[in-house]
XYZ file of C-alpha atoms in Angstrom:
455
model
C 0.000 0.000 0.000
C 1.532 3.479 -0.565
C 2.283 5.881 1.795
C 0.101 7.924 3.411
C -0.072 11.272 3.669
C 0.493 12.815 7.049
C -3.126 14.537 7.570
C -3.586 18.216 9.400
C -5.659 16.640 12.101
C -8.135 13.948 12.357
C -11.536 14.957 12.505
C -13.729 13.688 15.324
C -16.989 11.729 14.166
C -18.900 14.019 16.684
C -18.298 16.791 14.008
C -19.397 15.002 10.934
C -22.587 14.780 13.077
C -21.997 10.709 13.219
C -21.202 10.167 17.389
C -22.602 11.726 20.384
C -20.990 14.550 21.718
C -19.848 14.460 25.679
C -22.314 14.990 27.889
C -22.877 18.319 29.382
C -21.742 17.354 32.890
C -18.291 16.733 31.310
C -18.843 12.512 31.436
C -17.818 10.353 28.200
C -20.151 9.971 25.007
C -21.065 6.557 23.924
C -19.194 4.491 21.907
C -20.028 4.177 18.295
C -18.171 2.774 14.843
C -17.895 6.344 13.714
C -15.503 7.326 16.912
C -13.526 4.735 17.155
C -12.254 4.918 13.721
C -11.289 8.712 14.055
C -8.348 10.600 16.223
C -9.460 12.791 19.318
C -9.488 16.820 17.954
C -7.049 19.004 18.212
C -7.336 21.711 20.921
C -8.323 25.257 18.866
C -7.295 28.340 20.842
C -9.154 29.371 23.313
C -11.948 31.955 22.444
C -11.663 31.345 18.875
C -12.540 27.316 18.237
C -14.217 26.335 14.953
C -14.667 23.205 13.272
C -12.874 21.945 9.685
C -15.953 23.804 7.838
C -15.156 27.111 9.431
C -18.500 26.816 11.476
C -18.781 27.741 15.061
C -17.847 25.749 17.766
C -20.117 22.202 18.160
C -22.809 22.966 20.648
C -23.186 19.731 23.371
C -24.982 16.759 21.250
C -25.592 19.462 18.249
C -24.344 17.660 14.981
C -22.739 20.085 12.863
C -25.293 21.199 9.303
C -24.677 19.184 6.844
C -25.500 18.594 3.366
C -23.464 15.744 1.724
C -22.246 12.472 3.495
C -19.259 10.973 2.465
C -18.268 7.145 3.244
C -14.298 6.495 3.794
C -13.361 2.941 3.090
C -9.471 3.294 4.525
C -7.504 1.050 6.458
C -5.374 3.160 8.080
C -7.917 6.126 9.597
C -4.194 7.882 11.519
C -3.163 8.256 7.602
C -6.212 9.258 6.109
C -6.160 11.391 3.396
C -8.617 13.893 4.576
C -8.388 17.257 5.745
C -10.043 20.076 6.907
C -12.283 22.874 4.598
C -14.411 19.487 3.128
C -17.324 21.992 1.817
C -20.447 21.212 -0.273
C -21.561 24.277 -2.985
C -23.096 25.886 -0.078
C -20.469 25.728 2.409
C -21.995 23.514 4.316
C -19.826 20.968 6.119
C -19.413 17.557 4.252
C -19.856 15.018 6.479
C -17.177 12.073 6.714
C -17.640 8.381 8.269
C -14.614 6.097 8.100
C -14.926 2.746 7.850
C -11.542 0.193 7.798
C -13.107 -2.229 5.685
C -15.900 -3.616 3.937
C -17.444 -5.730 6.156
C -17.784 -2.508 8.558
C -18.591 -0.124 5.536
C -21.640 -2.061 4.777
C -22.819 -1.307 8.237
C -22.522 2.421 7.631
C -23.630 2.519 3.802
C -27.161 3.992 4.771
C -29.470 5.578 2.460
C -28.011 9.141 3.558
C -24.854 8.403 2.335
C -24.212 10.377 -0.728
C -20.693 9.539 -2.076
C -17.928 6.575 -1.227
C -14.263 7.321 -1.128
C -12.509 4.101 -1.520
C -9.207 2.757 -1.474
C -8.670 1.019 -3.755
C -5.458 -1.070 -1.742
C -8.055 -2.709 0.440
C -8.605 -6.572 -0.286
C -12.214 -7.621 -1.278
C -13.597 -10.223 0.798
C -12.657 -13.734 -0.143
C -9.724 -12.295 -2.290
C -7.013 -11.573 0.475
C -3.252 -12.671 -1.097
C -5.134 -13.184 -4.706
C -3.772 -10.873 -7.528
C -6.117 -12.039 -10.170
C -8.457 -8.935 -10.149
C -6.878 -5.485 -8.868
C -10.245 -4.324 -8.939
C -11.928 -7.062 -6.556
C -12.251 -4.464 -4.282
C -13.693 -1.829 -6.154
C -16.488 -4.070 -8.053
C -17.604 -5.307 -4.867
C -18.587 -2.099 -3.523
C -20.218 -1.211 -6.836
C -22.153 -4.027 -6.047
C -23.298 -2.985 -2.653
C -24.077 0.297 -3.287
C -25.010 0.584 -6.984
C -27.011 4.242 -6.512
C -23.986 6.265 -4.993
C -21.407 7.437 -5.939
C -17.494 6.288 -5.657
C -14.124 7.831 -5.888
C -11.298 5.544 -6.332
C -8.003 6.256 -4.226
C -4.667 5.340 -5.650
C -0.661 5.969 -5.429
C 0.646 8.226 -7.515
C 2.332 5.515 -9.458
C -0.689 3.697 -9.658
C -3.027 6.314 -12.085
C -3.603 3.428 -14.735
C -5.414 1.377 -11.943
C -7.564 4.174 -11.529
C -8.132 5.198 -15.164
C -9.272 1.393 -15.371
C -11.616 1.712 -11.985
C -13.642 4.785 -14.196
C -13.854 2.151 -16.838
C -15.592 -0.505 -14.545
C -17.982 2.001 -13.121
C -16.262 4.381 -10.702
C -17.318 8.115 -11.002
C -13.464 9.761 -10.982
C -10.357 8.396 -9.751
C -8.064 11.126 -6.881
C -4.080 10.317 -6.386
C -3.781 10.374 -2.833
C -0.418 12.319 -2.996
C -2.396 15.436 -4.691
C -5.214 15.509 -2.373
C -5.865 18.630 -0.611
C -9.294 19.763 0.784
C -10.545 22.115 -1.784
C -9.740 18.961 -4.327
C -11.406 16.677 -2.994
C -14.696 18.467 -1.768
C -15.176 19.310 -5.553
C -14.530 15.613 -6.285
C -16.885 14.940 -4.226
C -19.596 17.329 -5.396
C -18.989 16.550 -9.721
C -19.173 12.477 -8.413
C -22.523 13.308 -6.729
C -24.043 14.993 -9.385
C -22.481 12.809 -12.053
C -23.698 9.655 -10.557
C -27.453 11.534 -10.471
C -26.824 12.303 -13.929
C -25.930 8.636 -15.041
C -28.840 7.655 -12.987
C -31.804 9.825 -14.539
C -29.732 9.162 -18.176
C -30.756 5.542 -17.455
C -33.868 5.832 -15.952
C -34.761 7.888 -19.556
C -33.024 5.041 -21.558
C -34.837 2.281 -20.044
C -38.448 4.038 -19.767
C -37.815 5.011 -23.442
C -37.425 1.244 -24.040
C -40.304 0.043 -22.128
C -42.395 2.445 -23.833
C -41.188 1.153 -27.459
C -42.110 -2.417 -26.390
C -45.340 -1.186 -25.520
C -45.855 0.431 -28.543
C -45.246 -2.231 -30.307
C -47.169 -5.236 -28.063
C -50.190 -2.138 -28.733
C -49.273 -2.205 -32.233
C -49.517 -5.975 -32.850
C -52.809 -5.914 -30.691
C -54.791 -3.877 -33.045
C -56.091 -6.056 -35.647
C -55.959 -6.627 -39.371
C -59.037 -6.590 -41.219
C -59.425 -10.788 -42.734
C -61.408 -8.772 -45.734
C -59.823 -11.073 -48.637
C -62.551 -11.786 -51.558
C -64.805 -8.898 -50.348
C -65.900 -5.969 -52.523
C -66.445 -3.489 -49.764
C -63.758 -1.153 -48.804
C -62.859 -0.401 -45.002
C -61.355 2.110 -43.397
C -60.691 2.888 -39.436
C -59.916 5.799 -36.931
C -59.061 4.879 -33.369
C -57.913 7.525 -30.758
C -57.146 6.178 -26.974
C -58.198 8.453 -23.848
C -55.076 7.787 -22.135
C -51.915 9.656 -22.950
C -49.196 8.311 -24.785
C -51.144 5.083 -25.828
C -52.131 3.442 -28.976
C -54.825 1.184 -27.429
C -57.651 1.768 -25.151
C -60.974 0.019 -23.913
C -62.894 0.592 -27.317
C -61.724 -2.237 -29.346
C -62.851 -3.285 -33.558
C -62.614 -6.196 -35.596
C -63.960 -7.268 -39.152
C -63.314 -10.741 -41.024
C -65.202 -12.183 -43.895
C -66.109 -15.904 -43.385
C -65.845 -18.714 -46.259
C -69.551 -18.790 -47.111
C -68.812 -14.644 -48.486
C -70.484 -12.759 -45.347
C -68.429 -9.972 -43.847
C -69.048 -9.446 -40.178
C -68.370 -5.993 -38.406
C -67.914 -5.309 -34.475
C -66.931 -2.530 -32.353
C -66.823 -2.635 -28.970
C -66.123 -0.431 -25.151
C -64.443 -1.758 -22.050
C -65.873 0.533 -19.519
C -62.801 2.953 -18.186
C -60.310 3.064 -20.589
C -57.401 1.993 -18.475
C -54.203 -0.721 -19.322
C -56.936 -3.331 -17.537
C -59.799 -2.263 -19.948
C -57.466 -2.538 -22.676
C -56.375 -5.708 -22.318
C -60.044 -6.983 -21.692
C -60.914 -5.260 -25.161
C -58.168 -7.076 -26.712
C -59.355 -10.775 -24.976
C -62.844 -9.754 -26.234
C -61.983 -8.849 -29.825
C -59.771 -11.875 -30.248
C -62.749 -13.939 -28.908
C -64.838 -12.823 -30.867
C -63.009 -13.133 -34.043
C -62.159 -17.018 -33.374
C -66.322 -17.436 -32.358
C -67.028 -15.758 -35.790
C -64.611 -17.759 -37.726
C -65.974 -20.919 -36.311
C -69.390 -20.151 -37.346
C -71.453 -18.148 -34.621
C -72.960 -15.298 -34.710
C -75.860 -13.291 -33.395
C -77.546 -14.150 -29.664
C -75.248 -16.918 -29.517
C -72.302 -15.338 -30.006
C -72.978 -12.566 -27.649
C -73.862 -15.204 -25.168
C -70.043 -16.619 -25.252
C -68.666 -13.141 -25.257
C -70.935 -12.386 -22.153
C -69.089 -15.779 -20.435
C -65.517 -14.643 -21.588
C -66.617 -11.266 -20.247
C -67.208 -12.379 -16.908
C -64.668 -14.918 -16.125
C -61.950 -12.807 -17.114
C -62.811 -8.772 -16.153
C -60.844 -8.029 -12.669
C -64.011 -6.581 -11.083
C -67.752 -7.489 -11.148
C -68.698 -3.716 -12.091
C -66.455 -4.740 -15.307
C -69.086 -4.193 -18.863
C -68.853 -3.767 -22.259
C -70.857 -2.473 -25.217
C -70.869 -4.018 -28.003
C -72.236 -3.940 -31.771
C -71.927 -6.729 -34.328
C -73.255 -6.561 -38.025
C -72.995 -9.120 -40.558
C -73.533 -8.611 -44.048
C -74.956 -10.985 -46.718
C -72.843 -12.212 -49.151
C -74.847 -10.238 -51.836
C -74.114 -7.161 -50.137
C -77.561 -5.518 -49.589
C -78.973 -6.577 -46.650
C -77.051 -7.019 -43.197
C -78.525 -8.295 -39.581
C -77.485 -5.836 -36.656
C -76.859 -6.745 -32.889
C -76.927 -4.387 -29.959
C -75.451 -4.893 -26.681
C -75.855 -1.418 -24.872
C -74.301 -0.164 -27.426
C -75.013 2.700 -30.114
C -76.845 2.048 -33.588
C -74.367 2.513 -36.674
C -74.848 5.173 -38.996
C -75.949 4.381 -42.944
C -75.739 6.824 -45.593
C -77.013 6.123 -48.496
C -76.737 8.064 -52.350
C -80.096 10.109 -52.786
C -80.906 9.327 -48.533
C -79.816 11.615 -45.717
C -77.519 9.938 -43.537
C -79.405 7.727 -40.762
C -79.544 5.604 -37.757
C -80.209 2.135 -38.058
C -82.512 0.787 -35.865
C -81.911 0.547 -32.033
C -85.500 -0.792 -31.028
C -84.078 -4.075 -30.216
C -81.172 -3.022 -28.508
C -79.904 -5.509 -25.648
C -78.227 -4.640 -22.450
C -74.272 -4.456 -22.430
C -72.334 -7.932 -21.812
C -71.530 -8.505 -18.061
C -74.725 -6.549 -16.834
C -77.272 -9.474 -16.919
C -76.786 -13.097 -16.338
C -78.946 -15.301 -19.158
C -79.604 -12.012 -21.242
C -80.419 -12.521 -24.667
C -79.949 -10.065 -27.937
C -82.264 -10.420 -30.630
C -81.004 -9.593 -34.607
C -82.577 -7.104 -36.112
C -82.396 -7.448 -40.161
C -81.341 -4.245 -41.871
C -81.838 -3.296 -45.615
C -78.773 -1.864 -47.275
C -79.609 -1.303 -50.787
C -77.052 -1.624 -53.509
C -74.537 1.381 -52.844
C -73.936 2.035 -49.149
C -71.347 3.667 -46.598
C -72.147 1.930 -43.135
C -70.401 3.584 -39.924
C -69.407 2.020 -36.619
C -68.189 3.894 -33.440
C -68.348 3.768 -29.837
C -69.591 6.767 -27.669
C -66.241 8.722 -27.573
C -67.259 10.215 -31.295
C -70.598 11.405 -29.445
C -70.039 12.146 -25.672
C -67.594 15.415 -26.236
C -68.145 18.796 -25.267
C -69.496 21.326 -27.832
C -67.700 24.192 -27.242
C -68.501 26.706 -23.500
C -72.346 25.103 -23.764
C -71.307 22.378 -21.866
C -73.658 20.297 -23.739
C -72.283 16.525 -25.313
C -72.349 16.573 -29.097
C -74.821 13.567 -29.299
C -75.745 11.245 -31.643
C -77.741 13.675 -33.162
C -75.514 16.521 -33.566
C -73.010 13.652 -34.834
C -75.727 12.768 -37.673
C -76.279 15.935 -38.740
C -72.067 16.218 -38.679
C -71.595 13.426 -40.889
C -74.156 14.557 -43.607
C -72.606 17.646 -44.144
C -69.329 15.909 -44.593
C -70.347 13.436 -47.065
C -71.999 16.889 -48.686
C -68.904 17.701 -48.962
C -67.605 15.442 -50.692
C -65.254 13.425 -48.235
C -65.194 9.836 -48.000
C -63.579 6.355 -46.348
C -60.518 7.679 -43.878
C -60.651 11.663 -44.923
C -64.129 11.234 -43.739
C -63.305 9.403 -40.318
C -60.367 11.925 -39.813
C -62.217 15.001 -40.427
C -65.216 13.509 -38.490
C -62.755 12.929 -35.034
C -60.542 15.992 -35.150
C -63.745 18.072 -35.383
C -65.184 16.192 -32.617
C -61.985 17.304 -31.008
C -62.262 20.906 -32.068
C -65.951 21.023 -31.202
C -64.441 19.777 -27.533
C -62.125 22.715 -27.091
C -59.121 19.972 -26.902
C -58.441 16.380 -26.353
C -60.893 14.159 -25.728
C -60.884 12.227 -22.850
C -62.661 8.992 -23.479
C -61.567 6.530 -26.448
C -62.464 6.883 -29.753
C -62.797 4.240 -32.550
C -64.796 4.442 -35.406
C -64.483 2.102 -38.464
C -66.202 2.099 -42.124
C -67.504 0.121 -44.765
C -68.313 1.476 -48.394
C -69.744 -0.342 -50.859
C -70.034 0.910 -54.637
C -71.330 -0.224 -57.844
């Protein structure tokens, strides 16, 4: 091990705040780890005593301000390399606890701890007289305290050893021969606030990944229209409530089966929550593999209703739901309502309508053994057929306070197709002026989905 460095003075624990101080009637303090590693203080003259910080004199069992901890991992405490003026920015006192090895520094590596000076001489447990690893030592401490901050101590002809300690995962590396107090209390402070630095830069990194993987599980949860032999074109427009998302509660599907029929559904979770999403997604993928295997109408609802209930976290759980199937022939189409709102049809020559909502049922989840009737729609030959769930229709229209509605939405839509807009310039002119019409973003989820067909 090098040679020390004769210090100033020791500096009592007492004034890093870490042991009692005497009593008042002039009897001894307690023992503690933090005074028995440290020399007794040197007398100050009389009238005029201060402490290493330049503070005034320690009051009886008054710790000494402080701001910053450090943690001194030194064998030899008589040697140690520090000295008085240890400052933080404010010229506070930093506080210092010595420890002579590891076994007692993990006894005094407490959460207030903000920075570890460390010798990097020491031997690391279950390493003594083994050469293998110069930096045992060091990359067992990372180890036990992986959120603070270490300075490596070396000789002055050992610098590479502490170039290669910053490599492993040390903040800065100080030669002890060099050390003064102004040095090493700025150390001290650029180590703290380095190590923060590192922390938040991987806190970003690794939140920034999470959220990419949930991007793309959200992604590859949103489905894929099965519309391969059909005529009719589709288009969709899906806005989450929550903030940053790509998938809420309201969930949509549409698949054409072998016999030529294409069936339509769009669905709400109520809430619109990671929970409701998920749900939405167990639903929709439900009720595609139902559909595919040849159900449809009361029963299918019926199965949903089961899924529903066995897997929502909470018995208040529901969802809406709307299912359409349309013949093969394209003109005529049977409509089911669970709780949910009646799609829109818009015919050439016709004013944008309602279907019919006579025979809605209640949502799925709300009553045990409900049933939902089919209602059959006509279509006609040339058609534009619009799903959605309530998000399109519950906003705000503008300081009224009053909800847009499915009427106001009707009356919306016609002027649009007026207009002249169509498929997705239609559904993305329809939501942002929902949006606008709200005074900002809306807070419930949004999807809307539509079929066209032309002759």
């Amino acid at each position: 091990m090098p040679a020390p460095v004769p210090r100033q003075r020791a500096i009592p624990a007492v004034e890093g705040g870490q042991a009692p101080a005497a009593e008042p009637n002039g009897g001894p303090a307690q023992d503690s780890s933090e005074a028995r590693v440290t020399a007794p203080r040197a007398a100050a003259p009389s009238g005029n005593a201060t402490d290493r910080a330049g503070s005034a004199p320690d009051r009886p069992g008054t710790p000494a301000p402080t701001h910053l901890t450090l943690l001194l991992i030194e064998d030899d405490p008589g040697g140690s390399p520090i000295v008085p003026e240890l400052l933080d920015r404010s010229g506070k006192p930093i506080r210092v606890r010595t420890a002579r090895n590891l076994t007692e520094a993990g006894r005094l590596l407490t959460d207030d701890v903000h920075c570890i000076l460390l010798d990097l001489a020491l031997p690391a447990p279950g390493r003594a007289g083994d050469g293998d690893d110069e930096l045992a030592v060091l990359k067992h401490v990372l180890e036990l305290a992986p959120r603070h901050a270490v300075l490596a101590l070396t000789g002055a002809d050992d610098t590479e050893r502490g170039a290669e300690a910053v490599r492993v995962g040390a903040q800065d590396y100080l030669v002890r021969d060099e050390l003064d107090g102004r040095l090493l209390s700025r150390a001290i402070r650029y180590a703290v606030e380095r190590k923060r630095s590192d922390s938040a830069e991987r806190r970003l990194a690794e939140g920034r990944v999470r959220a990419q993987e949930n991007r793309r599980l959200e992604r590859g949860l949103l489905p894929t229209p099965l519309l391969d032999g059909s005529s009719l074109r589709f288009a969709a427009r899906y806005r989450p409530g929550r903030s940053r998302a790509l998938l809420g509660g309201d969930f949509y599907d549409v698949v054409r089966t072998p016999d030529g029929t294409v069936h339509a559904m769009i669905g709400d979770v109520c809430g619109h929550g990671p929970d409701e999403a998920a749900l939405g997604v167990e639903l929709r993928i439900a009720w595609r593999a139902l559909t595919l295997a040849g159900l449809c109408g009361d029963q299918l609802l019926g199965t949903l209703q089961q899924v529903l209930e066995h897997e929502r976290p909470d018995d208040e759980i529901f969802a809406t739901l709307c299912t359409v199937d349309i013949a093969p022939d394209g003109r005529r189409a049977g409509l089911c309502l669970a709780g949910h709102p009646s799609p829109l049809l818009a015919r050439p020559g016709h004013p944008a309508r309602l279907l019919p909502y006579d025979n809605n049922g209640p949502a799925l989840g709300l009553l045990p053994g409900a049933r939902w009737p089919r209602t059959q729609v006509e279509l006609g030959a040339e058609w534009s057929l619009m799903l959605y769930t309530d998000g399109l229709i519950e906003g705000r229209v503008g300081d009224t306070g009053e909800r847009l509605g499915q009427e106001g939405m009707v009356e919306m839509i016609r002027r649009q197709l007026s207009e002249g807009l169509r498929g997705e310039k239609l559904l993305r002119t329809a939501v942002n002026e929902v949006r606008d019409l709200n005074g900002g973003e809306l807070t419930d989820d949004v999807a809307v989905l539509l079929l066209d067909r032309v002759v």
